[in-house]
Amino acid sequence: MATIVRASGSVPRPVGTSMLISGTGIIHGSLSGGCVEAAVVAVAEEVLADGRPRLESFGYSDTDAFAVGLSCGGTLDVLIAPVFPGTVPAAPAAGAPCALIRRIDDGADPGPVFIADPAGTAATAARLLTAHGPALGMMLGTDPAHAAARLAPLLAAGSTGVVELGGGPRIRPGGAECDASTVLFLESRLAPPRLVLIGANDFSAALARQGRMLGYHVSICDARPAFTTPDRFPAAHEVHVQWPDAYLRAEADAGRLDARTAVCVLSHDAKFDVPVLAEALRRDFAYVGGMGSRRTHDSRQASLRAAGLTGAELAKLHSPIGLDIGAATPEETAVSVFAEIVAARSGAAASGQPLRAVSGPIHPVNRLHAS
């Protein structure tokens, strides 16, 4: 298994992307869209032959455009390691959260630690050590509590990336101590982020298709049973006939919505829009958008202020919804809205401008990121 553990500059795929290479030459997945795959396969053949993992770096050389590397100018660090039967426990059900912690420095590798419920088991360092103490003790050294305190919030947030614990004593398999820097690769997979669509109409149907394709768990809610039927929205995972503000409040209070959640209010009806937007804007969601004209937006803002929302809460509302790309059809509108959702989740790193109109690296320097 070849996995991107670090990336900088302009790179096609994010940290955590993996490619599988079998002993019979079968390949699943890719790391760069063709730039480094042949070289990775060559190294994988060596790994399969001697069973020892390698950490390889791939970049671009201006002096030799035909050298192995990334023509886009980025750099990838790729961990190429053997996967034997029993190396990793059986994966949980599709979509279930999980995490894997591996040592990638030159020290003795005690084997990966698999965590089936990172947000629950690893919510605190104490719970993390209680559940995985013996295995993590071999990996984290003589002060596992300090290391676990570093890892616990990253696991709970679904982060993927390299964690450097610095130098100091470490316990090797067998009980011997040594001084060396410990470098871990943390790979997390949370449950899919939620996309909550308020209003049962053609725009919701198009956004449901787009959201499902992009890996969201899609829910549609509307209080009108005649319009809110599952057969109208085959791409949605859930269709609910309920007052939208009550539904959103119940989902959030039950812990089924988090900081990755996107809420799109598309119902064009103030008696639905204002209460559910007030509920959403008081929560810590990644994106809250409201469909409507500029006149509708102004009226809605006044109603939300009258409902007691603060200026900071109102500033989180993306309304009128979407980016200005000239969208007309529901399908084009879905592209416009999801472009804005992606930009909002990317934060300050995304300008929303055409790439030809901005300068600097296309991709920011890689940091730990949440799945």
Coordinates of C-alpha atoms in Angstrom, one line a residue:
M1 CA 0.0 0.0 0.0
A2 CA 1.5 3.3 -1.1
T3 CA 0.0 6.3 0.9
I4 CA 0.7 10.0 0.6
V5 CA 1.8 11.1 4.0
R6 CA 3.1 14.6 3.2
A7 CA 2.4 17.0 0.4
S8 CA 3.5 20.5 -0.4
G9 CA 3.0 22.9 -3.3
S10 CA 0.7 22.0 -6.2
V11 CA -0.3 18.3 -5.9
P12 CA -3.2 16.5 -7.6
R13 CA -4.3 14.3 -4.6
P14 CA -4.5 15.1 -0.8
V15 CA -2.6 13.5 2.1
G16 CA -4.1 10.1 2.9
T17 CA -4.6 9.0 -0.7
S18 CA -3.5 5.4 -1.2
M19 CA -2.7 3.1 -4.0
L20 CA -2.6 -0.7 -3.8
I21 CA -0.1 -2.8 -5.7
S22 CA -0.5 -6.6 -5.7
G23 CA 2.3 -9.2 -6.1
T24 CA 0.7 -10.1 -9.5
G25 CA 0.8 -6.5 -10.8
I26 CA -2.8 -5.5 -10.2
I27 CA -3.0 -1.8 -9.3
H28 CA -6.0 -0.1 -7.6
G29 CA -6.1 3.7 -7.3
S30 CA -3.6 6.4 -8.1
L31 CA -1.5 9.0 -6.2
S32 CA -0.8 11.8 -8.8
G33 CA -2.8 11.1 -11.9
G34 CA 0.2 9.5 -13.7
C35 CA 3.3 11.6 -12.6
V36 CA 4.8 9.2 -10.1
E37 CA 2.9 6.0 -10.3
A38 CA 5.4 4.0 -12.3
A39 CA 8.2 4.9 -9.9
V40 CA 6.0 4.0 -6.9
V41 CA 5.2 0.6 -8.5
A42 CA 9.0 0.0 -8.9
V43 CA 9.6 0.7 -5.2
A44 CA 6.6 -1.5 -4.3
E45 CA 8.2 -4.4 -6.1
E46 CA 11.2 -4.0 -3.8
V47 CA 9.0 -3.8 -0.7
L48 CA 7.1 -6.9 -1.8
A49 CA 10.5 -8.7 -2.2
D50 CA 12.1 -7.8 1.2
G51 CA 9.1 -6.9 3.4
R52 CA 10.6 -3.5 4.5
P53 CA 8.6 -0.3 4.1
R54 CA 10.1 2.7 2.4
L55 CA 9.4 6.4 2.7
E56 CA 10.1 8.0 -0.7
S57 CA 9.9 11.7 -1.8
F58 CA 8.9 12.7 -5.3
G59 CA 9.3 16.3 -6.6
Y60 CA 10.0 18.1 -9.8
S61 CA 13.4 19.0 -11.2
D62 CA 13.6 21.9 -13.7
T63 CA 17.0 20.6 -14.9
D64 CA 15.5 17.2 -16.0
A65 CA 11.9 17.4 -17.0
F66 CA 11.9 13.7 -17.7
A67 CA 13.0 12.7 -14.2
V68 CA 10.4 11.1 -11.9
G69 CA 8.4 13.8 -10.2
L70 CA 5.5 16.1 -10.4
S71 CA 5.4 18.4 -13.4
C72 CA 3.0 20.7 -11.4
G73 CA 5.9 21.6 -9.1
G74 CA 4.7 20.0 -5.9
T75 CA 6.4 17.4 -3.6
L76 CA 5.0 14.2 -2.3
D77 CA 6.3 12.0 0.5
V78 CA 4.9 8.5 0.0
L79 CA 5.0 5.6 2.5
I80 CA 5.2 2.3 0.6
A81 CA 4.6 -0.5 3.0
P82 CA 3.7 -4.2 2.8
V83 CA 0.2 -5.3 3.9
F84 CA 0.1 -8.8 5.2
P85 CA -3.0 -10.8 6.3
G86 CA -3.9 -9.6 9.8
T87 CA -1.8 -6.4 9.6
V88 CA -4.9 -4.3 10.0
P89 CA -8.2 -5.5 11.6
A90 CA -11.2 -6.0 9.4
A91 CA -12.6 -2.6 8.3
P92 CA -15.9 -1.5 9.9
A93 CA -19.1 -1.2 7.9
A94 CA -19.0 1.2 5.0
G95 CA -19.1 4.8 6.1
A96 CA -18.3 3.9 9.8
P97 CA -15.6 6.2 11.4
C98 CA -12.2 4.7 12.0
A99 CA -8.5 5.7 12.2
L100 CA -5.1 4.1 11.7
I101 CA -1.8 5.3 13.4
R102 CA 1.5 4.2 12.0
R103 CA 5.1 4.9 12.7
I104 CA 7.0 6.3 9.7
D105 CA 10.4 7.3 11.2
D106 CA 13.5 5.0 11.3
G107 CA 12.7 3.5 14.6
A108 CA 11.4 -0.1 15.1
D109 CA 7.8 -0.3 14.0
P110 CA 5.5 -2.0 16.5
G111 CA 2.8 -2.3 13.9
P112 CA -0.2 0.0 13.3
V113 CA -2.8 0.9 15.9
F114 CA -6.4 0.6 14.6
I115 CA -9.1 2.7 16.3
A116 CA -12.7 1.8 15.4
D117 CA -14.4 4.9 16.9
P118 CA -12.0 7.8 16.9
A119 CA -14.6 10.5 17.9
G120 CA -15.8 8.3 20.8
T121 CA -12.8 6.2 22.0
A122 CA -10.3 9.1 21.4
A123 CA -12.4 12.0 22.7
T124 CA -9.9 12.4 25.6
A125 CA -6.4 11.2 26.1
A126 CA -7.4 9.1 29.1
R127 CA -10.1 7.2 27.1
L128 CA -7.6 6.7 24.2
L129 CA -5.0 5.2 26.5
T130 CA -7.6 3.1 28.3
A131 CA -8.8 1.6 25.1
H132 CA -5.4 1.3 23.3
G133 CA -2.8 1.7 26.0
P134 CA -0.6 -1.4 25.4
A135 CA -0.4 -0.9 21.6
L136 CA 0.1 2.9 21.9
G137 CA 2.7 2.5 24.7
M138 CA 5.0 0.7 22.3
M139 CA 4.6 3.5 19.8
L140 CA 4.5 6.6 21.9
G141 CA 7.4 6.1 24.3
T142 CA 7.8 6.5 28.1
D143 CA 5.4 9.5 28.3
P144 CA 2.3 8.1 26.4
A145 CA 0.0 10.5 28.3
H146 CA 1.6 13.6 26.7
A147 CA 1.6 12.0 23.2
A148 CA -2.0 10.8 23.7
A149 CA -3.0 14.4 24.6
R150 CA -1.6 15.5 21.2
L151 CA -3.4 12.7 19.3
A152 CA -6.8 12.7 21.0
P153 CA -8.1 16.0 19.5
L154 CA -6.7 15.2 16.1
L155 CA -8.5 11.8 16.1
A156 CA -11.7 13.3 17.3
A157 CA -11.6 15.9 14.5
G158 CA -11.0 13.3 11.8
S159 CA -7.5 14.7 10.9
T160 CA -5.1 13.1 8.6
G161 CA -1.4 13.9 8.4
V162 CA 2.0 13.6 10.1
V163 CA 2.4 14.1 13.8
E164 CA 5.9 14.7 15.1
L165 CA 6.4 13.9 18.8
G166 CA 10.0 15.0 19.0
G167 CA 13.0 13.3 20.6
G168 CA 13.2 11.5 23.9
P169 CA 13.1 8.0 25.2
R170 CA 11.0 5.4 23.5
I171 CA 10.3 1.8 24.3
R172 CA 11.2 -0.7 21.6
P173 CA 9.5 -4.0 21.3
G174 CA 10.9 -6.2 24.0
G175 CA 11.1 -3.4 26.6
A176 CA 14.5 -1.7 25.6
E177 CA 14.6 2.1 25.6
C178 CA 16.2 4.3 23.0
D179 CA 16.4 8.0 22.2
A180 CA 15.0 9.0 18.8
S181 CA 12.4 11.2 17.3
T182 CA 9.0 9.7 16.9
V183 CA 7.0 10.5 13.7
L184 CA 3.5 9.2 13.3
F185 CA 1.2 9.1 10.4
L186 CA -2.4 9.5 11.5
E187 CA -5.1 8.6 9.0
S188 CA -8.7 9.2 9.9
R189 CA -12.0 8.5 8.3
L190 CA -15.1 10.0 9.9
A191 CA -18.6 9.3 8.9
P192 CA -19.6 11.2 5.8
P193 CA -20.5 14.9 6.3
R194 CA -24.1 15.8 6.4
L195 CA -26.0 17.8 3.7
V196 CA -29.4 19.0 5.0
L197 CA -31.7 20.3 2.3
I198 CA -34.7 22.2 3.5
G199 CA -37.6 22.3 0.9
A200 CA -38.8 19.5 -1.4
N201 CA -38.3 20.8 -5.0
D202 CA -36.2 20.4 -8.2
F203 CA -33.3 22.3 -6.7
S204 CA -33.2 19.9 -3.7
A205 CA -33.3 17.0 -6.1
A206 CA -30.3 18.4 -8.1
L207 CA -28.3 19.2 -4.9
A208 CA -29.1 15.7 -3.6
R209 CA -27.5 14.2 -6.7
Q210 CA -24.5 16.5 -6.4
G211 CA -24.1 15.9 -2.7
R212 CA -24.2 12.2 -3.0
M213 CA -21.6 12.2 -5.7
L214 CA -19.3 14.3 -3.5
G215 CA -19.6 11.9 -0.5
Y216 CA -22.2 13.6 1.6
H217 CA -25.0 11.9 3.6
V218 CA -28.0 13.7 2.1
S219 CA -31.2 14.5 4.0
I220 CA -34.3 16.3 2.7
C221 CA -36.9 17.8 5.0
D222 CA -40.2 19.6 4.2
A223 CA -43.4 19.9 6.2
R224 CA -45.6 19.3 3.1
P225 CA -46.3 15.5 2.7
A226 CA -47.6 15.9 -0.8
F227 CA -44.2 17.0 -2.1
T228 CA -41.9 15.2 0.3
T229 CA -41.9 11.6 -0.9
P230 CA -38.8 9.4 -1.3
D231 CA -39.6 8.5 -4.9
R232 CA -39.1 12.2 -5.9
F233 CA -35.6 12.2 -4.4
P234 CA -33.9 8.9 -5.1
A235 CA -30.4 10.3 -4.5
A236 CA -31.2 11.3 -0.9
H237 CA -30.3 9.0 1.9
E238 CA -33.3 10.3 4.1
V239 CA -36.5 12.1 3.3
H240 CA -38.4 13.6 6.3
V241 CA -41.9 15.1 6.6
Q242 CA -41.4 17.4 9.5
W243 CA -41.2 21.1 10.4
P244 CA -37.7 21.9 9.3
D245 CA -36.6 23.8 12.4
A246 CA -37.8 21.0 14.7
Y247 CA -36.0 18.4 12.5
L248 CA -32.7 20.4 12.5
R249 CA -32.8 21.0 16.2
A250 CA -33.4 17.3 17.0
E251 CA -30.6 16.1 14.7
A252 CA -28.2 18.6 16.2
D253 CA -29.1 17.8 19.8
A254 CA -28.7 14.1 19.0
G255 CA -25.1 14.7 17.9
R256 CA -25.8 13.7 14.3
L257 CA -24.7 17.1 12.9
D258 CA -21.2 18.6 13.3
A259 CA -18.9 21.4 12.1
R260 CA -18.7 19.8 8.6
T261 CA -22.5 20.0 8.1
A262 CA -23.9 22.0 5.2
V263 CA -27.5 23.3 5.4
C264 CA -29.2 24.7 2.3
V265 CA -32.7 26.3 2.8
L266 CA -34.5 26.2 -0.6
S267 CA -38.2 26.3 0.4
H268 CA -39.0 29.9 -0.6
D269 CA -41.5 30.2 2.3
A270 CA -40.7 32.5 5.2
K271 CA -42.7 30.5 7.7
F272 CA -40.2 27.6 7.0
D273 CA -37.1 29.6 6.1
V274 CA -36.8 32.0 9.0
P275 CA -37.2 29.5 11.9
V276 CA -34.8 26.9 10.4
L277 CA -32.2 29.5 9.4
A278 CA -32.4 30.9 13.0
E279 CA -31.7 27.4 14.3
A280 CA -28.9 26.7 11.8
L281 CA -27.1 30.1 12.3
R282 CA -26.9 29.6 16.0
R283 CA -25.0 26.3 15.4
D284 CA -21.4 25.7 14.4
F285 CA -22.0 24.4 10.9
A286 CA -19.6 24.6 7.9
Y287 CA -22.1 26.3 5.7
V288 CA -25.6 27.7 5.9
G289 CA -27.2 29.0 2.7
G290 CA -30.6 30.5 1.8
M291 CA -32.1 30.6 -1.7
G292 CA -34.1 33.6 -2.8
S293 CA -33.9 37.0 -4.6
R294 CA -32.1 40.0 -3.1
R295 CA -35.5 41.3 -2.0
T296 CA -36.2 38.0 -0.2
H297 CA -32.8 38.2 1.3
D298 CA -33.3 41.7 2.7
S299 CA -36.7 40.7 4.2
R300 CA -35.3 37.5 5.6
Q301 CA -32.4 39.4 7.3
A302 CA -34.9 41.7 8.9
S303 CA -36.9 38.8 10.2
L304 CA -33.8 37.1 11.6
R305 CA -32.7 40.2 13.4
A306 CA -36.2 40.5 14.9
A307 CA -35.8 36.9 16.0
G308 CA -32.8 37.9 18.1
L309 CA -29.9 36.8 15.9
T310 CA -26.6 38.7 16.3
G311 CA -24.6 40.4 13.6
A312 CA -21.9 37.6 13.9
E313 CA -24.6 35.0 13.4
L314 CA -26.2 36.7 10.4
A315 CA -22.7 37.1 8.8
K316 CA -22.6 33.3 8.5
L317 CA -25.5 33.2 6.1
H318 CA -24.7 32.7 2.5
S319 CA -27.6 34.4 0.8
P320 CA -28.5 34.7 -2.0
I321 CA -27.1 31.2 -2.2
G322 CA -24.3 30.1 -4.5
L323 CA -21.5 31.7 -6.6
D324 CA -22.2 33.9 -9.6
I325 CA -21.6 31.5 -12.5
G326 CA -24.7 32.4 -14.6
A327 CA -26.6 29.3 -13.4
A328 CA -30.1 28.9 -14.6
T329 CA -31.3 25.2 -14.3
P330 CA -31.5 23.3 -11.1
E331 CA -28.4 21.3 -12.1
E332 CA -26.4 24.4 -12.8
T333 CA -27.6 25.9 -9.6
A334 CA -26.3 22.8 -7.7
V335 CA -22.9 23.4 -9.2
S336 CA -23.0 27.1 -8.1
V337 CA -24.1 26.1 -4.6
F338 CA -21.5 23.4 -4.1
A339 CA -18.7 25.6 -5.4
E340 CA -19.6 27.9 -2.6
I341 CA -19.8 25.1 0.0
V342 CA -16.4 23.9 -1.0
A343 CA -15.0 27.4 -0.8
A344 CA -16.6 27.9 2.6
R345 CA -15.1 24.7 4.0
S346 CA -11.7 25.7 2.7
G347 CA -11.8 29.0 4.6
A348 CA -9.3 31.7 3.8
A349 CA -7.4 29.4 1.5
A350 CA -10.2 29.9 -1.1
S351 CA -10.7 33.2 -2.9
G352 CA -13.7 32.1 -5.1
Q353 CA -11.9 33.8 -8.0
P354 CA -10.9 32.2 -11.3
L355 CA -7.5 30.7 -10.9
R356 CA -6.1 32.8 -13.8
A357 CA -7.1 35.9 -11.8
V358 CA -5.0 35.1 -8.7
S359 CA -1.3 34.5 -8.1
G360 CA 0.7 32.2 -5.8
P361 CA 0.4 28.4 -5.3
I362 CA -2.8 26.8 -6.5
H363 CA -2.7 24.5 -3.4
P364 CA -1.6 25.7 0.0
V365 CA 1.2 24.1 1.9
N366 CA -0.2 20.9 3.3
R367 CA -1.3 20.7 7.0
L368 CA -3.2 18.2 9.0
H369 CA -6.7 18.2 7.6
A370 CA -10.0 16.7 8.5
S371 CA -11.8 14.2 6.4

